[in-house]
Amino acid sequence: MTVGQVPFGKFIALLSDSGLRVRVGPFNIRINTKSVTLANHIYRLYESYKLAEDEFAEFHVQVIVVHPKRKIFSPHIRFFVDGHSPFPPFPQEQGLTALEWGINLVIAARVSHLLLFHSAAVERNGQVILFPAWPGSGKTTLCTALIYRGYRLFSDEFGLMDPDNGDFFPIPRLMPLKNESIQVIRDYLPEAILGHEIPKTLKGTIAHVRPPKESFMRSEETAKAKWIIFPKWVAGSSLSLEPLPDSEAFLLLASNSFNYEVLGEVGFQAVTHLIRTCSCYKLVYSDFDDVISAMNDLTD
Amino acid sequence: MVYTQGHYKLLLDALTNPDCLIDYSIADWELLLRLARKVKLLGRLATELNKRDFLKKIPVRAANILRSSLIQAKRMQQLTHWELNRITWALQSMDIPVIALKGVAYSLVGLPESAGRTYVDLDIMVPKDVLVSVELELNQRGWVCQKLSAYDEHYYRVWSHEIPPLTHVEREIEVDVHHTITQPSSGIKVNSGLFFEAAVLAEGTSYKILSSVDMVLHCAVNLFQNNELAGDLRDLLDCHDLLVFFSEKEACFWENLIERANQFSLGRPLFYALHFSVLMFKTPVPDIVASNLNNKPSTIVLWVMSKLVPVALFPLHPDNPSKRDRVARTLLYLRSHWIRMPLYLLLPHLIYKSYLAVFPRKNSQS
């Protein structure tokens, strides 16, 4: 059963009372909020999320409406995980970004049985491409273009790898487009479903992409990675896809992981094995059609 | 007794009788792990389950959380031990005794339960007469203290048993440098020189740790004299573990413990530690111990403490925190201040803290 199949009344009741339990990749998250604004946003954008009623939830998060002492007349919202709030209050209209960032934070801080790369990941023909984050990579935008052109979304934020066998876990979620990327995607993919624009967040204006249904339907199907591609969007550039030496790829990937150091030797062995079994590239692009056809050639 | 039911029982049973975990339902596991996280006991549960080879037999999501916590606990242990290594190196030329305290000391002394213990910082003790030069030396070698308000700075320097925490600029572990075990403002004067005289080298290392009885006393004093007790279940469990460990290892452990507590006039915090450890964890403490301790609380004080301490030590229920538990925590918070400061210091302190709660300073708002 998915969120969209729950009647709105029951959905609201769950959120404000015993909690809405949804499957988020390999994790279950229980969400509580009494904010009706936020509930409306979630209902529309989480439509394809699977319910995890009566299942064990790893993370218990709450978004609470608060009235900060110095801003009594402008209600804010605050994100909590197990009674602890990692951020200061956000303006109420930013509830969805607070929830999504909060979930990122709690996954990054608590999960150590998996290696967490800071990377987008998509799958085609049973194999995963990792797009590690680095400044200006535009990984979310690239990821959005690919998943609307036949690629299956694993994540635009986390490459979740089991260090024992190298399996990657899909963790499909909303994908936050920032600033200019919003219009870029609206122009290139008029069919993409976007949430409302949330202005003045810490990262500028944000609009969330709702990933295609298929990514959620198949969110239990793991796969191994075959390519690690470090992307860079450069205005007006022609496409180039150059091999990257393993040693350089190793350093870039490991230093971009959320918990590589925490895993110690296990992390080192896992990244070594991953690099040895993947082809690594540096990608420079400006045009989506070009990059999609290059990725298709690579993954055919 | 209230803690023998509901969420208290769920956690206490898991700690005292890990074999029963095999029968926990999914809902029990979910609540248990949320509670254990709050009192920093996930790593401990993980090691207990590992020992019994249970991790494969329990719900896989629970096992993954426990595995994650154990990996994180191990990492923090590694970082804390490395920090001790660096501190010892930095202070080498001063030729002074540096005693490792608390968590890192428990692992140095070989306490079996320390394998899954979650550390948050490194605690060391140096003699008071070299405190200023130790701080200067550490500052010169890259340990800095974060900016404190003038009030907090004064609190640490004048009323506290430690200096403001130091962190090396290249690392993240906080180092608490103590010069004694009780807060000077509490009026309890402990001759800390005696700790240094009795300190021993941890087996197979060049690190100093407190003698067995002093280590137990420090644990008890920290919990019942220096802390506010809310959610401090882990610290009482430390006491229990140490008592079991040393009493099995050393012939005259109990006699030495009584003598040492009476020598320092620390009978009361030790009495509480033994009393509550027996009550909750069934620690095998011989009866002669309590009867030979000085400065014991009166029957009525003990009755009140018995109502407040156990419920306050447990984490609040994450979904339905009870009013009674909150009241117990507030009363013990007041008690902890009452016994640490004379009234002429306490009143201005509490007024200042209340003021901050209403009008937070900018940098402490988050």
Coordinates of C-alpha atoms in Angstrom, one line a residue, chain A residues 21 23 25-28 30 54-60 69-70 78 82-83 85 87-88 108-114 261-263, chain B residues 26-27 29-31 33-34 37-38 59 61-62 64-65 67-69 71-72 75 78 172 318-319 357-362 365-366:
Chain A
R21 CA 5.2 5.0 8.9
R23 CA 9.5 3.0 3.8
G25 CA 14.8 2.6 1.0
P26 CA 16.2 0.1 3.5
F27 CA 14.8 2.1 6.4
N28 CA 11.4 2.8 7.9
R30 CA 7.8 7.3 11.4
D54 CA 3.1 -2.2 12.1
E55 CA 6.7 -2.5 11.0
F56 CA 9.8 -1.6 13.0
A57 CA 10.8 2.1 12.3
E58 CA 14.4 3.0 12.6
F59 CA 13.9 6.8 12.8
H60 CA 11.1 8.6 14.6
K69 CA 10.3 33.7 22.0
R70 CA 11.3 36.7 20.0
R78 CA 11.1 22.7 14.4
D82 CA 13.7 11.2 19.3
G83 CA 13.0 14.4 21.2
S85 CA 16.3 18.9 17.6
F87 CA 18.5 22.6 13.9
P88 CA 17.2 25.9 15.0
A108 CA 24.2 10.3 7.9
A109 CA 24.7 10.5 11.7
R110 CA 23.3 7.1 12.7
V111 CA 23.9 4.5 10.0
S112 CA 27.3 2.8 10.2
H113 CA 26.5 -0.7 9.1
L114 CA 26.4 0.6 5.6
E261 CA 36.5 7.0 8.7
V262 CA 34.0 5.5 11.1
L263 CA 34.1 2.2 9.4
Chain B
I26 CA 9.0 -5.9 17.1
A27 CA 7.2 -3.1 19.1
W29 CA 12.5 -3.8 20.1
E30 CA 11.6 -0.4 18.6
L31 CA 10.9 1.1 22.0
L33 CA 16.4 0.8 21.1
R34 CA 15.0 4.3 21.3
R37 CA 20.0 5.3 22.6
K38 CA 18.9 8.0 25.0
P59 CA 14.6 -8.6 13.9
R61 CA 16.3 -3.8 11.5
A62 CA 17.1 -3.9 15.2
N64 CA 21.4 -3.2 12.0
I65 CA 20.9 -0.4 14.5
R67 CA 25.6 -3.1 14.6
S68 CA 25.8 0.6 13.6
S69 CA 26.0 1.7 17.2
I71 CA 30.8 0.4 15.0
Q72 CA 30.4 4.0 16.2
R75 CA 35.4 4.4 16.6
Q78 CA 39.8 4.5 19.2
E172 CA 37.1 16.5 17.6
P318 CA 9.9 8.9 24.1
D319 CA 6.2 9.2 23.1
A357 CA 16.5 30.2 29.4
V358 CA 14.1 33.1 28.7
F359 CA 16.6 35.4 26.8
P360 CA 19.2 33.1 25.3
R361 CA 22.4 34.6 24.1
K362 CA 22.7 34.6 20.3
Q365 CA 20.3 29.9 20.7
S366 CA 20.6 26.7 18.7

